[in-house]
Structure formats: C-alpha cells, structure tokens
XYZ file of C-alpha atoms in Angstrom:
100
model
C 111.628 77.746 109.096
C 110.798 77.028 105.351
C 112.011 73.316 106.191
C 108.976 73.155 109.230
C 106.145 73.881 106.730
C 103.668 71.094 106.473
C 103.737 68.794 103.092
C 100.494 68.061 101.287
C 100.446 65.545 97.751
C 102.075 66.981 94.999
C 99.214 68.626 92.740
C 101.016 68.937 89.943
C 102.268 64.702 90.148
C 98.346 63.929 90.693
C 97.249 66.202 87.332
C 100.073 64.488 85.555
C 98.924 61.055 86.529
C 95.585 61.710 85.414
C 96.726 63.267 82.200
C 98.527 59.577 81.474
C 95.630 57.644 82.096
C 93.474 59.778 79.668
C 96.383 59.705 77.540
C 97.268 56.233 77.793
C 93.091 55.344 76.747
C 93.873 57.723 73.695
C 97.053 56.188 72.664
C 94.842 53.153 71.682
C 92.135 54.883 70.280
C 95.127 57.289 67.546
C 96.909 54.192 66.765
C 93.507 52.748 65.339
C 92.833 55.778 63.853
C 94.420 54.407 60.081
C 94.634 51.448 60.598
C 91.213 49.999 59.320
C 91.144 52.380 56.394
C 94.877 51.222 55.404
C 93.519 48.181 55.420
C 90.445 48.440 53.212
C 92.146 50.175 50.340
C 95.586 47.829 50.573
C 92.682 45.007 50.656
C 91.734 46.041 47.486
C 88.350 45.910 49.053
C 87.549 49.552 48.597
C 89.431 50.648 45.555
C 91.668 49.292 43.408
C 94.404 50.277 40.909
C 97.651 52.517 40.384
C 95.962 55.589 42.750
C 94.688 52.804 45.007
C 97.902 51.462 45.802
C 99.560 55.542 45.853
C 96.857 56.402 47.960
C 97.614 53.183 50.570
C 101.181 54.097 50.663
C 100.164 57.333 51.384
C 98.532 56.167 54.516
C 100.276 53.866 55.645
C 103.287 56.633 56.231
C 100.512 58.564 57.994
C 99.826 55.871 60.118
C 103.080 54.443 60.870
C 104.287 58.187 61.851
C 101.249 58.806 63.628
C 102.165 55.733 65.743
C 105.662 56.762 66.215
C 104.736 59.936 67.582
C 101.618 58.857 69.354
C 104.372 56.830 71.426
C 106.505 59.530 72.383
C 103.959 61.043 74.303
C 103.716 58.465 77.166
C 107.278 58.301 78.202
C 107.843 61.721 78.200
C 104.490 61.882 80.673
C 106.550 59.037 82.784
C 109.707 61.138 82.680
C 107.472 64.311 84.001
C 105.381 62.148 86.717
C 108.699 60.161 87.894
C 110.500 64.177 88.201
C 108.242 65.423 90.237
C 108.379 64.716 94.386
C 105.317 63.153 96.067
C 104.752 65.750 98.651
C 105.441 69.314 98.368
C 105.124 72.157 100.634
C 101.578 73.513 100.820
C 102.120 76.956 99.882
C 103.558 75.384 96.493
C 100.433 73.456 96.467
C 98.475 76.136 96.436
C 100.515 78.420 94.122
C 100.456 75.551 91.587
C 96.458 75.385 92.404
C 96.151 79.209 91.510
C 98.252 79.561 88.464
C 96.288 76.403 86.481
C-alpha cells in the first residue's frame, strides 16, 4: 500500500533550490572578493616595488583559486537539485522536515 500514499513537493529539492539562489548571489559577490585589491597593487597604484609585485602574485593565485573553487559549488548544487524527484511521499516529507 506504500505505492497509494499521497505525494507532496519534495522538501529537500525546494531547500536545495533556495540554497542555489543564495549561492548563486554569493558566487558573484567571492569572485569580487580579490579582484579590486589585485588590481590596485598590480596597478602600481597602491604600492610599488619587488614585494609589491610578490605580494600581487600572491593574490592573484588566491583569487584565481578562489574562483576555481567558488565554481565548483554551483554544479554540484545542480547535480543535487536535478537527483532529487519532484514529489515524494509525505511521510518522507515529513521525516526530512524533522531531521533538519
């Protein structure tokens, strides 16, 4: 009789949507993070010199791997949201509701 149970929307696919809009609004945000700061000391604007240019290398690794891992996290959010079904059965609805 499992199969006669009603379905209600898939909790879990609706917190995992919202999680990837928030996300996807902070994705923008991290990959300015270093970006203007990179620029002002490889500008020369800031600070010049041998330490200057150590110091923009420096960040410019940060940033660059901050961006390549900032970028991972969206399509592994898709990969979760597109796994999960849009209706489950509500007693899985409500488990899922009492264990988060």
């Amino acid at each position: 009789m499992a199969g006669l149970e009603s379905k209600v929307p898939n909790p879990r696919k609706a917190d995992l949507q919202k999680l990837r809009s928030e996300l996807a609004k902070e994705v923008e945000s991290l990959g300015k993070t270093l970006k203007r700061p990179s620029e002002d000391i490889g500008g020369d604007k800031v600070w010049v010199g041998r330490n200057a240019r150590a110091w923009h290398r420096e960040l410019e690794g940060r940033h660059r791997k901050l961006g390549e891992q900032v970028g991972k996290l969206l399509p592994l959010l898709d990969a979760a949201i597109h796994g999960e079904p849009e209706h489950v059965p509500a007693a899985e609805a409500r488990s899922y509701g009492s264990s988060a």
